[in-house]
Coordinates of C-alpha atoms in Angstrom, one line a residue:
Chain A
M1 CA 0.2 0.3 -0.1
Q2 CA 0.9 3.8 -0.6
P3 CA 2.1 5.0 2.5
S4 CA 0.3 8.4 2.3
L5 CA 0.0 11.1 4.8
R6 CA -3.6 10.4 5.9
H7 CA -2.1 7.1 8.5
R8 CA 1.0 7.9 9.1
K9 CA 3.0 9.4 11.4
T10 CA 5.9 11.3 10.2
S11 CA 8.4 12.4 12.3
L12 CA 8.0 15.5 10.4
N13 CA 4.2 15.4 11.7
P14 CA 4.6 15.0 15.5
G15 CA 1.0 16.3 15.9
G16 CA 2.4 19.7 17.6
G17 CA 0.8 22.5 17.7
Y18 CA 3.4 24.4 15.5
W19 CA 1.6 23.9 12.8
I20 CA -0.4 26.6 14.0
W21 CA 2.4 29.4 12.8
Y22 CA 2.2 27.8 8.6
L23 CA -1.6 28.3 9.8
L24 CA -2.1 32.2 11.0
P25 CA -1.7 34.4 8.2
A26 CA -4.8 32.2 6.5
I27 CA -6.7 32.4 10.4
L28 CA -6.0 35.6 10.5
M29 CA -6.9 37.2 6.9
Y30 CA -10.2 35.4 6.8
S31 CA -11.4 35.5 10.5
I32 CA -10.9 39.6 10.0
F33 CA -12.6 39.9 6.7
M34 CA -15.1 37.5 6.5
A35 CA -15.9 35.1 9.0
Y36 CA -16.3 37.9 11.3
P37 CA -17.7 40.6 9.4
M38 CA -20.5 37.9 8.3
L39 CA -21.2 37.1 12.0
D40 CA -21.7 40.6 13.4
S41 CA -23.3 41.7 10.3
I42 CA -26.5 39.6 12.7
R43 CA -25.9 41.4 15.8
L44 CA -26.2 44.8 14.1
S45 CA -29.3 44.1 12.7
L46 CA -30.5 44.3 16.0
Y47 CA -28.6 48.7 15.8
A48 CA -29.8 51.4 14.3
G49 CA -27.8 54.0 13.2
T50 CA -23.9 53.8 12.5
T51 CA -20.7 53.5 14.2
G52 CA -20.9 56.3 17.1
S53 CA -24.3 57.2 16.7
R54 CA -25.7 53.3 17.6
E55 CA -28.7 52.5 19.9
Y56 CA -29.9 49.0 20.0
I57 CA -33.4 48.6 18.8
G58 CA -34.3 45.3 19.3
T59 CA -36.1 43.5 16.3
A60 CA -37.3 47.1 15.3
N61 CA -35.4 46.5 12.1
Y62 CA -37.3 43.2 11.3
V63 CA -40.6 44.5 12.3
R64 CA -40.1 47.1 9.7
L65 CA -39.4 44.8 7.1
F66 CA -41.8 42.2 7.3
T67 CA -44.6 44.6 8.3
D68 CA -44.4 48.4 7.5
P69 CA -46.2 49.0 4.6
V70 CA -43.8 51.0 2.1
V71 CA -40.3 48.2 3.1
S72 CA -42.5 45.6 3.1
A73 CA -44.2 45.7 -0.2
R74 CA -40.6 46.6 -1.8
F75 CA -39.5 43.9 0.1
W76 CA -41.9 41.6 -0.2
G77 CA -42.2 42.5 -4.5
A78 CA -38.3 41.4 -4.2
F79 CA -39.0 38.4 -2.4
K80 CA -41.1 37.0 -4.7
N81 CA -39.0 38.0 -7.2
T82 CA -36.0 36.6 -6.3
W83 CA -37.8 32.8 -6.6
V84 CA -39.2 33.9 -10.2
F85 CA -35.2 34.9 -10.9
F86 CA -34.3 31.6 -9.2
A87 CA -37.6 30.0 -10.8
F88 CA -35.8 30.6 -14.5
H89 CA -32.4 29.7 -13.9
M90 CA -33.7 25.8 -12.5
L91 CA -35.9 25.4 -15.5
V92 CA -34.1 26.7 -18.2
Q93 CA -31.2 26.9 -17.3
N94 CA -30.4 23.9 -14.8
V95 CA -32.7 21.7 -18.2
L96 CA -30.5 23.4 -20.5
G97 CA -27.1 21.9 -18.9
M98 CA -28.3 19.1 -18.0
L99 CA -29.2 18.0 -22.5
F100 CA -26.3 19.9 -23.0
A101 CA -24.2 17.4 -21.1
V102 CA -26.0 14.7 -22.6
I103 CA -25.7 15.8 -26.1
L104 CA -22.2 16.8 -25.3
T105 CA -20.9 12.9 -23.4
N106 CA -21.9 10.9 -26.2
R107 CA -18.9 9.3 -27.6
T108 CA -19.4 9.2 -30.5
M109 CA -20.0 12.3 -31.9
R110 CA -17.3 15.1 -33.3
G111 CA -16.5 18.6 -32.3
R112 CA -17.9 18.2 -28.3
Q113 CA -14.5 20.2 -27.5
F114 CA -15.1 23.0 -29.4
Y115 CA -18.6 23.6 -28.4
Q116 CA -18.1 23.0 -25.4
T117 CA -15.5 25.7 -25.3
I118 CA -18.1 28.1 -27.3
I119 CA -20.8 27.5 -24.1
F120 CA -18.3 28.3 -21.4
I121 CA -17.6 32.0 -23.4
P122 CA -20.2 33.7 -21.3
C123 CA -19.5 32.7 -18.1
T124 CA -16.1 34.6 -18.5
I125 CA -17.6 38.2 -19.3
A126 CA -18.7 40.3 -16.2
V127 CA -22.0 40.2 -15.7
M128 CA -22.1 44.6 -15.9
V129 CA -20.9 44.4 -19.1
S130 CA -22.7 41.5 -20.5
G131 CA -25.9 42.9 -18.9
Y132 CA -24.5 46.3 -20.3
L133 CA -24.5 44.8 -23.7
F134 CA -28.1 43.1 -23.9
R135 CA -29.6 46.5 -22.2
L136 CA -27.9 48.1 -25.7
L137 CA -29.3 45.6 -28.2
L138 CA -32.4 45.1 -26.5
N139 CA -33.5 48.8 -27.1
P140 CA -35.5 49.2 -29.8
Q141 CA -34.0 52.3 -31.6
F142 CA -30.8 49.3 -32.5
A143 CA -32.6 46.9 -33.8
G144 CA -35.8 48.3 -33.8
P145 CA -35.1 49.5 -38.1
T146 CA -34.3 45.8 -39.0
L147 CA -36.7 44.2 -37.6
R148 CA -38.8 46.3 -39.1
S149 CA -38.0 45.8 -42.6
M150 CA -38.0 42.0 -42.1
G151 CA -41.7 42.0 -40.5
L152 CA -40.9 41.7 -37.6
N153 CA -42.8 43.9 -35.5
A154 CA -43.9 41.9 -32.9
L155 CA -40.7 42.0 -31.4
V156 CA -39.6 45.7 -32.1
H157 CA -40.9 46.4 -28.1
P158 CA -39.4 47.6 -25.0
W159 CA -39.0 44.5 -23.4
L160 CA -36.6 46.4 -20.5
G161 CA -39.4 49.5 -20.1
D162 CA -42.9 47.0 -19.7
P163 CA -42.6 45.3 -16.3
K164 CA -45.0 42.4 -17.9
S165 CA -41.6 41.1 -19.7
A166 CA -38.9 42.7 -17.7
L167 CA -38.6 40.5 -15.0
S168 CA -38.4 37.5 -17.7
V169 CA -35.8 39.3 -20.0
V170 CA -33.7 40.2 -17.4
S171 CA -34.0 35.8 -16.4
L172 CA -32.9 34.9 -19.1
V173 CA -29.9 37.0 -20.2
S174 CA -28.5 35.2 -16.9
V175 CA -29.3 32.2 -18.3
W176 CA -27.5 33.1 -21.6
Q177 CA -24.6 34.1 -19.1
W178 CA -23.9 31.2 -16.5
V179 CA -25.9 27.7 -19.0
G180 CA -22.0 26.7 -19.3
I181 CA -21.1 26.4 -15.7
P182 CA -24.1 23.8 -15.0
T183 CA -23.5 21.8 -18.5
M184 CA -19.8 21.5 -17.6
M185 CA -20.5 19.8 -13.4
F186 CA -22.5 17.8 -15.0
V187 CA -20.2 16.5 -17.9
A188 CA -17.8 15.9 -15.3
G189 CA -21.0 14.4 -13.3
L190 CA -22.1 12.4 -16.3
Q191 CA -18.3 11.5 -17.5
S192 CA -18.0 8.9 -14.6
V193 CA -20.9 7.0 -15.0
S194 CA -19.5 4.1 -15.9
E195 CA -19.1 3.1 -19.5
D196 CA -19.7 -0.7 -18.8
L197 CA -23.0 0.3 -17.1
L198 CA -24.2 2.0 -20.1
E199 CA -23.6 -0.9 -22.7
A200 CA -24.9 -3.5 -20.0
A201 CA -28.1 -1.3 -20.5
D202 CA -27.7 -1.1 -24.4
I203 CA -27.3 -4.5 -24.6
E204 CA -30.8 -5.1 -22.8
G205 CA -32.5 -3.3 -25.2
C206 CA -32.7 0.5 -22.7
N207 CA -33.4 3.0 -25.0
S208 CA -31.8 6.1 -24.4
W209 CA -34.6 7.7 -22.9
Q210 CA -34.6 5.1 -20.7
T211 CA -30.7 4.6 -19.7
F212 CA -31.1 8.3 -18.7
R213 CA -33.7 8.3 -17.1
H214 CA -33.0 4.7 -15.1
I215 CA -29.5 5.0 -14.8
R216 CA -27.4 8.0 -15.1
L217 CA -30.2 10.7 -13.4
P218 CA -29.4 9.1 -10.3
L219 CA -25.7 8.5 -10.4
I220 CA -25.2 12.4 -10.6
M221 CA -28.2 13.2 -8.0
P222 CA -25.5 14.3 -5.8
V223 CA -24.0 16.7 -9.0
I224 CA -28.1 17.8 -9.3
G225 CA -28.2 18.7 -5.9
M226 CA -25.0 20.5 -5.8
I227 CA -26.2 23.0 -9.6
A228 CA -29.0 23.2 -7.1
I229 CA -27.3 24.7 -3.9
L230 CA -25.1 26.6 -6.4
T231 CA -27.8 28.1 -8.4
F232 CA -30.1 29.0 -5.2
V233 CA -26.6 31.1 -3.3
S234 CA -26.2 32.6 -6.2
N235 CA -29.1 33.8 -7.6
F236 CA -30.5 35.2 -4.1
N237 CA -27.4 37.4 -4.2
A238 CA -27.8 38.6 -7.4
F239 CA -27.2 42.1 -8.5
D240 CA -24.8 43.2 -10.7
I241 CA -27.0 41.9 -13.7
V242 CA -30.1 44.1 -12.4
Y243 CA -27.5 47.5 -11.8
A244 CA -26.9 46.6 -15.4
M245 CA -29.6 45.7 -17.1
T246 CA -32.1 47.7 -15.9
G247 CA -31.2 49.9 -12.7
P248 CA -30.1 49.5 -8.6
N249 CA -34.1 50.9 -8.5
G250 CA -34.8 47.5 -10.3
P251 CA -37.2 49.4 -12.6
P252 CA -39.6 49.9 -14.5
N253 CA -41.7 49.6 -11.0
Y254 CA -39.9 47.5 -9.4
S255 CA -40.8 45.1 -11.6
T256 CA -37.1 43.4 -11.7
D257 CA -36.0 45.0 -7.5
L258 CA -34.3 41.3 -6.3
I259 CA -33.3 41.0 -3.1
G260 CA -30.0 41.5 -4.4
S261 CA -30.5 45.5 -5.4
L262 CA -32.6 46.1 -2.7
F263 CA -30.3 45.1 -0.3
Y264 CA -28.1 47.2 -2.1
R265 CA -29.9 50.1 -1.6
Y266 CA -31.0 50.6 1.7
G267 CA -28.1 49.4 3.0
V268 CA -25.4 50.7 1.2
A269 CA -26.2 53.6 -1.7
G270 CA -29.9 54.6 0.7
E271 CA -33.4 54.4 -0.6
H272 CA -35.4 56.6 -2.5
P273 CA -36.4 59.6 -1.9
I274 CA -34.3 60.0 1.7
G275 CA -31.4 58.8 -0.5
I276 CA -29.6 57.4 3.2
P277 CA -28.5 54.1 4.0
E278 CA -29.7 52.6 7.1
P279 CA -27.5 50.0 7.6
G280 CA -29.4 48.3 10.4
V281 CA -31.8 47.4 8.1
G282 CA -29.3 46.5 5.5
A283 CA -27.8 43.4 8.1
A284 CA -31.7 42.7 8.7
I285 CA -32.5 42.0 4.3
A286 CA -28.5 40.1 4.6
T287 CA -29.1 38.4 7.7
S288 CA -32.4 37.1 6.2
V289 CA -31.2 35.7 2.9
F290 CA -28.9 34.1 5.4
V291 CA -31.1 32.0 6.8
M292 CA -32.6 31.7 3.8
L293 CA -29.7 29.7 2.1
L294 CA -29.1 27.9 5.8
I295 CA -33.4 26.4 5.6
G296 CA -32.5 25.9 1.6
V297 CA -29.2 24.7 1.4
L298 CA -28.9 22.0 4.6
P299 CA -32.2 19.7 3.6
T300 CA -30.5 19.7 -0.3
L301 CA -27.0 19.1 1.3
K302 CA -28.7 15.8 3.3
A303 CA -30.9 14.4 0.6
T304 CA -28.2 14.3 -1.8
Q305 CA -24.5 14.3 -0.5
G306 CA -25.1 11.3 0.6
K307 CA -22.2 8.9 1.9
E308 CA -19.5 8.1 -1.1
Chain B
M1 CA -41.7 -5.9 -30.0
T2 CA -39.1 -8.3 -28.2
N3 CA -35.5 -7.7 -27.9
H4 CA -34.3 -9.0 -30.4
T5 CA -36.0 -7.1 -33.6
K6 CA -35.1 -3.8 -31.3
N7 CA -31.8 -4.5 -31.6
V8 CA -32.0 -5.0 -34.9
R9 CA -33.6 -2.2 -35.7
K10 CA -31.4 -0.6 -33.6
G11 CA -28.3 -1.4 -36.0
K12 CA -29.9 -0.6 -38.9
S13 CA -29.8 2.9 -38.0
L14 CA -26.8 2.9 -35.4
R15 CA -24.8 5.0 -38.6
F16 CA -27.3 7.1 -38.7
S17 CA -27.3 8.0 -34.8
R18 CA -23.7 7.7 -35.0
L19 CA -24.1 11.3 -36.8
H20 CA -25.5 13.4 -33.6
L21 CA -28.3 15.1 -36.8
P22 CA -30.4 16.9 -33.5
G23 CA -27.2 16.4 -31.3
H24 CA -24.9 19.5 -33.7
L25 CA -28.3 20.8 -35.0
M26 CA -29.2 21.7 -31.0
M27 CA -25.5 23.1 -30.4
I28 CA -25.3 25.1 -33.3
I29 CA -28.3 26.6 -32.6
W30 CA -26.9 27.5 -28.8
A31 CA -23.5 28.7 -30.3
F32 CA -25.2 31.4 -32.5
I33 CA -27.5 32.6 -29.5
V34 CA -23.6 32.8 -27.6
L35 CA -22.0 34.5 -31.0
L36 CA -24.2 36.3 -31.7
P37 CA -25.0 39.6 -29.0
V38 CA -20.2 39.2 -29.2
Y39 CA -20.1 39.5 -32.6
L40 CA -22.5 42.5 -32.4
L41 CA -20.4 43.8 -29.5
I42 CA -16.9 43.8 -31.9
S43 CA -18.8 44.9 -34.7
N44 CA -20.5 47.6 -34.0
A45 CA -17.3 48.7 -31.7
L46 CA -15.4 48.6 -35.0
K47 CA -18.0 50.8 -36.9
T48 CA -19.3 54.8 -37.5
R49 CA -21.8 56.3 -36.0
V50 CA -23.9 56.2 -38.8
G51 CA -22.5 52.7 -39.9
M52 CA -24.2 51.6 -37.1
Y53 CA -27.4 52.9 -37.6
D54 CA -28.0 52.4 -41.4
N55 CA -26.8 49.1 -40.3
P56 CA -26.4 46.7 -37.2
F57 CA -26.0 43.4 -37.5
G58 CA -23.8 43.8 -41.5
P59 CA -20.0 43.6 -41.0
P60 CA -17.8 46.9 -39.7
I61 CA -17.4 48.3 -43.7
P62 CA -16.2 51.2 -43.1
L63 CA -14.1 49.8 -40.2
T64 CA -12.7 52.7 -37.5
L65 CA -10.7 52.3 -34.8
N66 CA -11.7 56.2 -33.8
N67 CA -13.9 54.1 -31.0
F68 CA -11.0 52.3 -28.9
K69 CA -8.9 55.4 -29.5
A70 CA -10.8 57.7 -28.0
V71 CA -11.5 55.2 -24.9
I72 CA -8.1 54.6 -24.8
D73 CA -7.5 58.4 -25.0
Q74 CA -10.2 60.7 -23.7
G75 CA -11.7 57.4 -21.5
N76 CA -8.4 56.8 -19.7
F77 CA -9.0 53.1 -20.2
F78 CA -5.2 52.1 -18.8
M79 CA -5.4 53.8 -15.6
Y80 CA -8.9 51.7 -14.8
F81 CA -7.2 48.5 -16.3
G82 CA -4.2 49.0 -14.3
N83 CA -6.3 49.2 -11.2
S84 CA -8.4 45.4 -12.0
L85 CA -4.4 44.3 -12.9
I86 CA -3.6 45.5 -9.7
V87 CA -6.2 44.4 -7.6
V88 CA -6.3 40.8 -8.8
S89 CA -2.4 39.9 -8.7
V90 CA -1.7 41.1 -5.9
S91 CA -4.8 39.8 -4.3
L92 CA -4.6 36.2 -6.3
S93 CA -0.5 35.8 -4.8
M94 CA -1.7 36.6 -1.0
I95 CA -4.4 33.9 -1.7
L96 CA -2.3 31.4 -3.6
L97 CA 0.9 32.5 -0.9
L98 CA -1.8 32.3 3.1
G99 CA -3.3 28.7 1.0
S100 CA -0.7 27.0 0.0
L101 CA 0.9 27.4 3.8
A102 CA -2.5 26.5 5.8
G103 CA -2.4 23.4 3.7
Y104 CA 0.7 22.8 3.9
G105 CA -0.2 22.8 8.3
L106 CA -3.5 21.4 7.2
A107 CA -2.1 17.9 5.6
H108 CA 1.0 17.6 8.4
W109 CA -1.0 18.3 11.5
Q110 CA -3.2 16.3 12.7
G111 CA -5.7 16.9 15.6
K112 CA -8.8 18.2 17.0
L113 CA -7.8 22.2 16.5
S114 CA -6.8 21.0 12.8
R115 CA -9.8 19.8 11.7
G116 CA -12.1 22.0 13.9
L117 CA -10.2 25.0 11.7
Y118 CA -10.8 23.1 8.5
F119 CA -14.2 22.8 8.8
F120 CA -14.2 26.2 10.2
F121 CA -12.5 27.4 6.2
M122 CA -14.8 24.6 4.7
I123 CA -18.1 26.7 6.4
G124 CA -16.5 29.6 4.2
M125 CA -16.7 27.5 0.4
M126 CA -21.0 28.0 1.5
L127 CA -21.6 31.2 1.6
P128 CA -21.9 34.4 0.6
I129 CA -19.6 37.2 1.7
K130 CA -22.0 40.0 0.5
I131 CA -23.8 38.8 3.6
A132 CA -21.0 40.6 5.3
T133 CA -21.2 43.9 3.4
I134 CA -22.5 46.0 6.1
R135 CA -20.1 45.3 9.0
L136 CA -17.3 45.7 6.2
M137 CA -17.7 48.7 5.7
E138 CA -17.5 50.1 9.1
L139 CA -14.4 48.6 9.4
M140 CA -13.0 49.5 6.2
K141 CA -14.5 53.4 7.4
T142 CA -12.3 52.7 11.0
L143 CA -9.3 51.5 9.5
G144 CA -9.8 54.6 6.7
L145 CA -9.9 52.1 3.7
F146 CA -12.3 53.6 1.7
N147 CA -10.9 54.7 -1.9
H148 CA -8.1 52.1 -1.1
L149 CA -7.4 49.2 -3.8
S150 CA -6.3 47.9 -0.2
S151 CA -10.1 47.6 0.7
I152 CA -10.8 45.4 -1.8
I153 CA -8.1 43.5 -1.9
L154 CA -8.2 42.9 1.5
I155 CA -11.7 41.2 0.9
Y156 CA -11.0 39.2 -2.3
I157 CA -8.3 37.4 0.0
A158 CA -10.4 36.3 2.8
M159 CA -13.4 35.6 -0.2
G160 CA -10.9 33.0 -2.0
L161 CA -9.1 31.6 1.1
P162 CA -11.9 28.8 1.5
I163 CA -11.9 26.8 -1.8
A164 CA -8.1 27.4 -1.8
V165 CA -7.2 25.4 1.9
F166 CA -9.8 23.7 0.9
I167 CA -7.3 22.7 -2.6
L168 CA -4.7 22.5 -2.0
T169 CA -5.0 21.0 2.0
E170 CA -6.3 17.8 -0.5
F171 CA -3.9 18.1 -2.6
I172 CA -1.1 18.3 -0.4
R173 CA -2.3 15.2 1.6
G174 CA -2.9 12.9 -1.5
L175 CA 1.5 13.6 -2.2
P176 CA 3.3 10.6 -1.2
G177 CA 4.5 10.7 2.4
D178 CA 8.2 9.2 1.5
L179 CA 8.6 12.8 -0.5
Y180 CA 9.0 14.5 3.4
E181 CA 10.5 11.3 4.7
A182 CA 13.6 11.9 2.5
A183 CA 14.2 15.2 2.7
H184 CA 13.5 15.2 6.9
M185 CA 15.9 12.9 6.9
D186 CA 18.6 14.5 5.4
G187 CA 17.5 17.4 8.1
A188 CA 16.1 19.6 6.0
R189 CA 13.5 21.5 7.8
R190 CA 9.5 22.3 7.5
G191 CA 9.9 25.9 6.0
K192 CA 12.6 24.6 3.8
I193 CA 10.0 21.7 2.6
Y194 CA 7.5 23.6 1.9
C195 CA 10.0 25.8 -0.6
S196 CA 11.3 23.0 -1.9
I197 CA 9.9 19.8 -2.6
V198 CA 5.6 21.5 -1.7
L199 CA 5.5 24.2 -3.8
P200 CA 6.8 23.0 -6.9
L201 CA 4.6 20.4 -6.7
I202 CA 1.7 21.9 -6.1
K203 CA 1.8 24.4 -9.4
P204 CA -1.1 22.2 -10.7
A205 CA -3.7 22.7 -7.6
L206 CA -2.4 26.8 -7.2
A207 CA -2.9 26.7 -11.0
T208 CA -6.4 25.4 -10.1
V209 CA -7.3 27.7 -7.4
G210 CA -5.7 30.8 -9.2
I211 CA -8.0 30.4 -12.3
Y212 CA -11.2 29.8 -9.6
N213 CA -10.6 33.0 -7.9
L214 CA -8.8 35.6 -10.8
V215 CA -12.6 35.5 -12.8
P216 CA -14.3 36.2 -10.4
I217 CA -12.2 39.3 -9.0
W218 CA -11.6 40.5 -12.5
N219 CA -15.4 40.8 -12.1
D220 CA -16.5 41.7 -9.4
L221 CA -18.0 45.2 -9.0
W222 CA -19.8 44.9 -6.2
F223 CA -17.1 45.4 -3.5
P224 CA -15.6 48.1 -5.9
L225 CA -19.0 50.1 -6.5
I226 CA -18.8 50.5 -2.6
F227 CA -15.4 50.7 -1.4
I228 CA -14.1 53.2 -4.7
T229 CA -15.7 56.2 -5.6
Q230 CA -12.5 57.8 -6.1
E231 CA -11.6 58.4 -10.3
D232 CA -7.9 57.6 -10.6
K233 CA -9.2 54.4 -7.9
K234 CA -11.8 52.5 -10.7
T235 CA -11.8 49.2 -12.1
V236 CA -12.8 48.7 -15.2
L237 CA -15.9 48.0 -14.4
L238 CA -16.5 50.7 -12.4
A239 CA -15.2 52.5 -16.1
V240 CA -18.1 50.7 -17.1
T241 CA -21.2 51.4 -14.9
K242 CA -20.5 55.4 -15.2
L243 CA -21.7 54.3 -18.9
Q244 CA -25.3 55.2 -17.1
G245 CA -25.4 59.2 -18.1
Q246 CA -22.1 59.6 -20.3
Y247 CA -21.9 59.9 -23.4
T248 CA -25.1 57.4 -24.2
S249 CA -25.3 58.8 -28.2
D250 CA -22.7 57.7 -28.8
W251 CA -23.1 53.9 -28.5
P252 CA -20.0 52.6 -30.9
R253 CA -18.2 53.9 -28.1
I254 CA -20.0 52.3 -25.3
F255 CA -19.3 48.9 -28.1
A256 CA -16.1 49.8 -27.7
L257 CA -15.1 49.8 -23.5
L258 CA -17.1 46.9 -22.9
T259 CA -15.2 45.1 -26.3
L260 CA -12.5 46.7 -24.3
S261 CA -12.9 45.2 -21.0
A262 CA -14.5 42.3 -21.7
L263 CA -12.1 41.1 -24.2
P264 CA -8.8 40.4 -22.0
V265 CA -10.5 37.6 -20.0
I266 CA -12.3 36.6 -23.3
A267 CA -9.0 35.9 -24.7
L268 CA -6.9 34.1 -21.9
Y269 CA -10.0 31.7 -21.6
L270 CA -9.7 30.9 -25.4
M271 CA -6.0 30.8 -24.4
F272 CA -6.4 28.2 -21.7
S273 CA -10.0 26.7 -21.3
K274 CA -9.3 23.6 -20.7
S275 CA -7.8 24.9 -16.5
F276 CA -11.0 27.6 -16.9
V277 CA -13.2 25.0 -17.7
T278 CA -11.6 22.5 -14.3
G279 CA -10.8 26.1 -12.4
L280 CA -14.4 27.4 -12.7
T281 CA -16.2 23.8 -11.8
A282 CA -13.9 23.2 -9.2
G283 CA -14.8 23.0 -5.4
A284 CA -18.3 22.0 -7.2
V285 CA -16.8 18.6 -8.0
K286 CA -16.0 16.8 -5.1
G287 CA -12.9 15.1 -4.6

């Protein structure tokens, strides 16, 4: 057996706390600039004001966030929009990703590497750039004349200015951008399904749908769970796409306002029309997101990441 | 239908199914959907204003580089680019240095405390650092780091460490133990072993960690937007945010700025696409 470090007490390895010196710089950086601020944000959600003028107000920020007529309308509006945004990613992005991955793992297909490379290109572009690009391309000023001359008048529409379509369009642009991530993860997952198993299924006369449904799908459950978690976490933090495509207020009429943009307005920039940030309310929004992530992520982890 | 007849039918259509026509069709349609906006971005950056309005979908004839010139000369593009470059390179080198030291320690140190510390880092892989924003703003105010590149650099280092520690610890654990034994018998000390044995061996893992962090840091808008308001400290993406108001009627110039902001990463990706894909999907697929 190859002796590895896992089961070996080497002379280098006296079990000593001396190693702490190697860990200390990383621990300090990570604690000061990530772990501690995250935890302390929860405490800040119980205060009003900023450093110097801070006072403890108990759960007043949460009461305001969930029940105040104006603030809660914004919060629940953004909450609902974020779920719609998430639904688009689960149903369109991840299903497309799965479909692409199934196509791209056909061993006899040519040009797989080429397609894979193209699908992944948008993932490397900043959301700010791609969002702004689509904002211009979707402006009727840009393609309107061409579309009209082609007789496609129905397509000439201020898609981002219409509260009925804006959120769907923003979501689809985000899907366009990120579909490469689930695709690659599914490709990696599907490639690890043993070839013998698929061959056996083939000999037994399974058609490709049956093979997929009963052999590949159950075997890549952990990957599906991981993708669902990643999608959930990133969607509940999405901000750039709204900022770039419609603006930090989530126009028109707050129809593209997501939790991320709401957080930015209340906690960082200051909500219109007062324009003074309320760190306490911002921290309460962040804490709510944190709790939602825990509620969403932990059961998914448990259900899909079985013992290896 | 029996299995036998099924297999016969399959055999006949095998050649045809090997062509994967529906698969190719699907992939070609999606490739078109991906590449069309990219084509429109670059081709319109090369047009004059009139040329763009006349024919937004056509090739850039007559071709002009004036938009790029304007973005670089009047738009100060290289100043923003330089700032982004500083942020990315300092953050990445610190992530790799601190991450590999910690990974080296965690791989060798077996005890309750080290397992606890490993878990402490792992939690950070699941939680988005944006949640900490409000407290980070106070912290940076106290430290007087608003409008200093170091504010976002410090945050990026912290943000990149969990995945770095995870990947590097696992990688160093997988290295054969004999290597250390031999070096130790030669009387090499831990620090020397780290420099002369561990570092050269973990290069592939360092590359994965580097790419995993490179793209999100280069493309991050959130933290620069909050901490940097001073013109000469702004990153490339903050230059893009200024578009919301500035020369809005000069679309080709906007396209030129967007092209210049996107192109460096796209070019890097096309050169090293394999490592990019492994890097960006690392941490997601375990093992």
